[in-house]
Coordinates of C-alpha atoms in Angstrom, one line a residue:
Chain A
M615 CA 116.2 131.9 147.1
S616 CA 115.0 128.7 148.5
T617 CA 117.0 126.9 150.9
T618 CA 118.3 123.2 150.5
L619 CA 115.6 122.2 153.1
D620 CA 112.7 123.8 151.1
T621 CA 114.1 122.2 147.7
L622 CA 114.4 118.9 149.5
I623 CA 110.9 118.9 150.8
R624 CA 109.5 120.0 147.5
L625 CA 111.4 117.2 145.7
A626 CA 110.2 114.5 148.2
A627 CA 106.6 115.7 148.0
K628 CA 106.5 115.7 144.3
R629 CA 108.1 112.2 144.0
F630 CA 105.7 110.7 146.6
G631 CA 102.7 112.7 146.0
A632 CA 102.6 114.4 149.3
D633 CA 101.6 118.0 150.3
P634 CA 104.7 120.1 150.8
A635 CA 102.9 122.4 153.1
Q636 CA 102.4 119.4 155.5
L637 CA 106.1 118.3 155.7
R638 CA 108.2 119.7 158.4
A639 CA 112.0 119.8 158.8
E640 CA 112.1 117.5 161.7
D641 CA 109.7 115.0 160.3
D642 CA 110.9 111.3 160.0
L643 CA 110.9 111.2 156.2
F644 CA 110.4 107.5 156.0
E645 CA 107.4 107.5 158.2
R646 CA 106.0 110.8 156.9
L647 CA 106.2 109.8 153.2
G648 CA 105.4 106.1 153.9
I649 CA 108.2 104.8 151.7
D650 CA 110.1 101.5 151.7
S651 CA 113.7 100.9 151.1
F652 CA 113.3 100.8 147.3
Q653 CA 111.5 104.1 147.2
A654 CA 114.4 105.4 149.5
V655 CA 116.9 104.4 146.8
E656 CA 114.9 106.4 144.3
L657 CA 114.8 109.4 146.5
I658 CA 118.6 109.3 146.9
S659 CA 119.0 109.3 143.2
D660 CA 116.6 112.3 142.9
V661 CA 118.4 114.2 145.6
E662 CA 121.8 113.7 143.9
D663 CA 120.4 114.7 140.6
E664 CA 118.7 117.8 141.9
F665 CA 121.6 119.0 144.0
D666 CA 124.4 117.7 141.8
V667 CA 126.0 115.9 144.8
E668 CA 127.1 112.5 145.7
L669 CA 125.8 111.1 148.9
P670 CA 127.4 107.8 150.0
D671 CA 125.0 105.5 151.5
Y672 CA 127.2 104.9 154.6
E673 CA 126.8 108.8 155.4
L674 CA 123.1 108.4 155.4
Q675 CA 122.8 105.6 157.9
G676 CA 120.8 107.1 160.9
I677 CA 119.6 110.1 158.9
K678 CA 115.9 110.2 159.5
T679 CA 114.7 113.8 159.0
F680 CA 114.5 116.2 156.3
A681 CA 116.6 118.6 158.2
A682 CA 119.4 116.0 158.7
L683 CA 119.4 115.0 155.1
A684 CA 119.5 118.7 154.0
Q685 CA 122.5 119.1 156.3
K686 CA 124.4 116.3 154.6
I687 CA 123.5 117.7 151.2
D688 CA 125.0 121.1 152.0
A689 CA 128.2 119.2 153.4
R690 CA 128.7 117.7 149.9
R691 CA 128.0 120.8 147.9
Chain B
M653 CA 109.9 84.0 137.3
I654 CA 111.1 85.2 134.1
D655 CA 109.3 85.8 130.8
W656 CA 110.5 86.2 127.3
T657 CA 109.2 87.1 123.9
Y658 CA 111.0 86.5 120.6
S659 CA 110.2 88.6 117.5
E660 CA 112.2 89.4 114.4
G661 CA 115.5 88.5 116.0
V662 CA 114.9 90.3 119.2
Y663 CA 114.6 88.5 122.5
E664 CA 113.0 90.5 125.4
L665 CA 113.7 88.9 128.7
T666 CA 111.8 90.3 131.6
L667 CA 112.7 89.4 135.1
A668 CA 109.5 89.7 137.3
T669 CA 110.0 87.9 140.8
P670 CA 108.8 90.0 143.7
P671 CA 110.0 91.8 145.6
C672 CA 112.9 92.7 143.3
N673 CA 114.0 89.8 141.2
E674 CA 116.2 88.1 144.0
I675 CA 118.4 85.4 142.3
G676 CA 117.9 82.1 143.7
T677 CA 117.6 78.4 142.4
A678 CA 114.3 79.1 140.6
M679 CA 115.7 82.2 138.7
L680 CA 118.7 80.4 137.9
A681 CA 116.8 77.5 136.3
D682 CA 114.7 79.9 134.4
L683 CA 117.9 81.7 133.0
R684 CA 119.3 78.3 132.0
R685 CA 116.2 77.2 130.3
F686 CA 116.2 80.5 128.4
L687 CA 119.9 80.1 127.4
D688 CA 119.3 76.5 126.2
Q689 CA 116.7 77.6 123.7
V690 CA 118.3 80.7 122.2
D691 CA 118.0 80.9 118.5
P692 CA 121.5 81.5 117.0
G693 CA 119.9 83.5 114.4
A694 CA 118.7 86.2 116.8
H695 CA 120.7 89.5 116.8
T696 CA 119.6 91.0 120.1
L697 CA 118.9 90.2 123.6
I698 CA 117.1 93.0 125.8
L699 CA 117.4 92.1 129.6
R700 CA 115.0 94.1 131.7
S701 CA 112.9 94.0 135.0
G702 CA 109.1 94.2 134.8
L703 CA 109.1 95.3 138.4
R704 CA 108.7 98.8 139.5
Q705 CA 111.1 98.4 142.5
G706 CA 114.2 98.0 140.3
F707 CA 116.4 95.7 138.1
C708 CA 117.4 93.3 140.6
A709 CA 118.3 93.2 144.3
G710 CA 120.9 90.5 144.2
A711 CA 121.0 86.9 145.5
D712 CA 118.0 85.5 147.3
L713 CA 119.4 85.7 150.9
R714 CA 116.2 84.3 152.3
E715 CA 116.6 81.2 150.2
L716 CA 120.3 81.0 150.9
Y717 CA 119.7 81.3 154.6
R718 CA 117.1 78.6 154.6
G719 CA 119.2 76.1 152.6
L720 CA 122.2 76.7 154.9
S721 CA 120.1 76.3 158.0
D722 CA 118.6 73.1 156.9
A723 CA 122.0 71.5 155.8
P724 CA 124.6 69.9 158.1
K725 CA 127.6 72.3 158.5
D726 CA 129.9 69.9 156.4
Q727 CA 127.5 70.4 153.6
H728 CA 127.6 74.2 153.5
A729 CA 130.8 74.5 151.3
P730 CA 129.6 71.9 148.7
Q731 CA 126.1 73.5 148.6
I732 CA 127.5 76.9 148.0
R733 CA 130.0 75.7 145.5
Q734 CA 127.2 73.8 143.6
F735 CA 125.1 77.1 143.3
I736 CA 128.2 79.2 142.4
D737 CA 129.3 76.9 139.7
A738 CA 125.8 76.9 138.4
I739 CA 125.4 80.7 138.3
H740 CA 128.9 81.2 137.0
G741 CA 127.8 78.9 134.0
V742 CA 124.8 81.1 133.4
M743 CA 126.5 84.4 133.7
D744 CA 129.3 83.2 131.5
D745 CA 127.0 82.0 128.7
L746 CA 124.9 85.3 128.9
D747 CA 128.2 87.2 128.8
M748 CA 129.4 85.2 125.6
L749 CA 126.1 84.9 123.8
P750 CA 126.6 85.5 120.1
L751 CA 124.0 88.3 120.1
T752 CA 124.2 92.0 121.1
T753 CA 122.9 92.0 124.7
V754 CA 121.3 95.1 126.1
G755 CA 120.7 95.6 129.8
V756 CA 117.9 98.1 130.8
V757 CA 118.4 99.1 134.4
H758 CA 116.1 101.1 136.6
G759 CA 115.9 101.4 140.5
V760 CA 117.9 98.9 142.5
C761 CA 120.7 97.1 140.8
F762 CA 122.4 95.6 143.8
G763 CA 124.9 92.7 144.5
G764 CA 123.9 89.7 142.2
G765 CA 121.8 92.0 140.2
F766 CA 124.7 94.3 139.4
E767 CA 126.7 91.1 138.5
L768 CA 124.0 90.0 136.1
A769 CA 123.8 93.6 134.5
L770 CA 127.5 93.4 134.0
T771 CA 127.2 90.4 131.6
C772 CA 125.3 92.7 129.1
D773 CA 127.3 94.3 126.1
V774 CA 125.5 97.6 126.5
L775 CA 123.9 99.0 129.7
I776 CA 121.2 101.6 129.4
A777 CA 120.3 103.1 132.8
E778 CA 117.3 105.0 133.7
K779 CA 117.9 108.0 135.9
T780 CA 116.6 106.1 138.8
A781 CA 119.2 103.3 138.7
R782 CA 121.6 102.7 141.4
F783 CA 124.4 100.3 141.6
C784 CA 126.3 98.7 144.4
F785 CA 128.1 95.7 145.9
P786 CA 127.1 95.4 149.5
E787 CA 128.4 91.9 149.9
L788 CA 131.2 92.9 152.4
R789 CA 128.2 93.6 155.0
L790 CA 127.6 89.8 154.6
G791 CA 131.3 88.9 155.1
I792 CA 131.8 87.8 151.6
I793 CA 132.7 89.2 148.3
P794 CA 130.6 89.5 145.2
G795 CA 130.4 85.9 143.8
F796 CA 128.6 85.9 140.5
G797 CA 131.6 87.2 138.5
G798 CA 131.0 90.8 139.3
I799 CA 134.3 92.2 140.1
P800 CA 136.3 90.6 137.2
R801 CA 133.7 91.9 134.7
L802 CA 133.5 95.4 136.3
R803 CA 137.4 95.2 136.1
R804 CA 136.9 94.7 132.4
D805 CA 134.9 97.7 131.9
V806 CA 136.1 100.3 134.5
G807 CA 139.1 101.8 136.2
N808 CA 140.3 100.1 139.6
G809 CA 139.8 103.2 141.7
L810 CA 136.0 103.1 141.3
I811 CA 136.1 99.3 141.8
R812 CA 138.0 99.6 145.2
D813 CA 135.5 102.3 146.3
L814 CA 132.4 100.2 145.4
L815 CA 133.8 96.9 146.7
L816 CA 135.4 98.2 150.0
S817 CA 132.6 100.9 150.9
G818 CA 129.5 98.9 149.8
R819 CA 128.1 102.3 148.7
S820 CA 125.8 102.7 145.8
I821 CA 126.2 105.2 142.9
N822 CA 123.6 106.7 140.6
A823 CA 123.3 106.4 136.8
K824 CA 125.0 109.5 136.2
K825 CA 128.1 108.4 138.0
A826 CA 127.9 105.1 136.6
Q827 CA 127.9 106.7 133.0
A828 CA 130.7 109.0 134.0
A829 CA 132.7 106.0 135.1
G830 CA 132.1 104.1 131.8
L831 CA 130.0 101.5 133.4
V832 CA 126.8 102.4 131.6
S833 CA 127.0 104.0 128.1
Q834 CA 123.4 105.7 127.9
V835 CA 121.3 107.3 130.5
V836 CA 117.7 108.0 129.8
A837 CA 114.6 109.4 131.7
A838 CA 112.7 107.1 134.0
G839 CA 110.6 104.7 131.9
E840 CA 112.3 105.3 128.7
G841 CA 115.0 102.5 128.9
I842 CA 113.0 99.9 126.9
T843 CA 112.3 102.5 124.2
A844 CA 116.0 103.1 123.8
A845 CA 116.8 99.5 124.0
R846 CA 114.4 98.7 121.2
A847 CA 116.0 101.3 119.1
L848 CA 119.4 99.9 119.6
A849 CA 117.9 96.5 118.6
A850 CA 116.5 97.8 115.4
Q851 CA 119.9 99.4 114.7
T852 CA 121.7 96.0 115.5
A853 CA 119.4 94.4 113.0
K854 CA 120.8 96.3 110.0
F855 CA 124.4 94.7 110.6
D856 CA 125.9 91.8 109.0
P857 CA 125.7 88.9 111.5
T858 CA 129.3 87.6 110.9
A859 CA 130.8 91.1 111.5
R860 CA 128.5 91.9 114.5
K861 CA 129.7 88.4 116.2
A862 CA 133.2 88.9 115.3
A863 CA 133.2 92.5 116.8
K864 CA 131.8 91.2 120.0
A865 CA 134.2 88.4 120.3
F866 CA 137.0 90.7 119.5
I867 CA 136.2 93.4 122.1
K868 CA 134.6 91.1 125.1
Q869 CA 136.4 88.2 126.3
L870 CA 135.7 86.3 129.5
P871 CA 138.3 87.1 132.3
K872 CA 138.6 83.4 133.0
D873 CA 141.5 83.3 135.5
E874 CA 139.9 86.1 137.7
L875 CA 136.6 84.5 137.6
L876 CA 138.0 81.1 138.8
A877 CA 140.0 83.1 141.6
E878 CA 136.9 84.9 142.5
R879 CA 134.9 81.7 142.9
E880 CA 137.5 80.1 145.1
L881 CA 137.7 83.3 147.4
F882 CA 133.9 83.5 147.5
V883 CA 133.5 79.9 148.6
R884 CA 136.3 80.2 151.3
L885 CA 134.8 83.3 152.8
A886 CA 131.2 81.9 152.6
E887 CA 132.3 78.9 154.8
G888 CA 133.2 81.3 157.6
P889 CA 130.7 82.2 160.4
A890 CA 130.3 85.9 159.2
L891 CA 128.0 84.8 156.4
M892 CA 125.5 82.9 158.4
A893 CA 125.4 85.6 161.3
A894 CA 124.8 88.3 158.7
L895 CA 122.2 86.3 156.8
K896 CA 120.4 85.7 160.1
R897 CA 120.4 89.5 160.8
F898 CA 119.1 90.1 157.4
V899 CA 116.3 87.5 157.7
E900 CA 115.1 88.6 160.9
S901 CA 115.4 92.3 160.4
T902 CA 112.3 94.3 160.6
D903 CA 114.1 97.5 159.4
L904 CA 112.1 99.0 156.6
R905 CA 115.5 99.7 154.8
P906 CA 117.2 96.2 154.6
Y907 CA 118.4 97.1 151.1
L908 CA 120.4 100.3 152.0
P909 CA 124.0 99.6 152.2

């Protein structure tokens, strides 16, 4: 069974055309994926949809890495 | 800029002002120009964005900051009031058009953009859509009639959450709350809206207009109260300070509440 982190990385890679094998847990996802604020909004919607969670934006302030975002997702499941 | 087509009773109004259809004086003038020429024989208006980034990111904060910076302080309130009065006129007219109005929303639908969407009779959201009122971050409240219109449609609990937290919600949550009535896959919004327009064309115009007038009225007292509160808050120092922070920000994520 894949972990939240694995699924998150696969999801982000698929949406933004990245190679999931090149994405690491501690990568800055904004820099690594090269996404702007509009694309970040899309990613949040994808994540909420995939994991069936709600992620209030204010809880995501300061979240930069895939690992930290995966933790937030798990906390809301 | 905005662009519209008109064919067989259906207007398709497309917002296409980069970066994300920010509402300033030019957009306002375009919307007024559109409203002033609407054929009363039309049956449907589809309102959508032609930009990938989303439906609309809200008021043009850069233009607002420039306008206020260039004006003497005692002119701030009259200037804000003039804009707010004009935008309320446009929003109220969109809201009360004797057509069935269908908003197609994808991506960012924030602040004034959310308020614009709320003038529509039916909202179709693509799964990518996100809705929020980030105005408290600017020391103001939504000023384009958004809260009274949202209150007309959904429960007070969700409104308090959105207004007081500034957080965004996705299309699924918006549908569960009754804010949007249809959710479709990314890129499918316009197809769903055109199908609805084709259905609308079948109805007797008198019955269709009467049905809308029966179920959808302007919350006039609340709109007036909102306008006054907005202008009072906008006169305070918090707005200019927040606008300055926004304009000077190099953050890649200024739109995230």
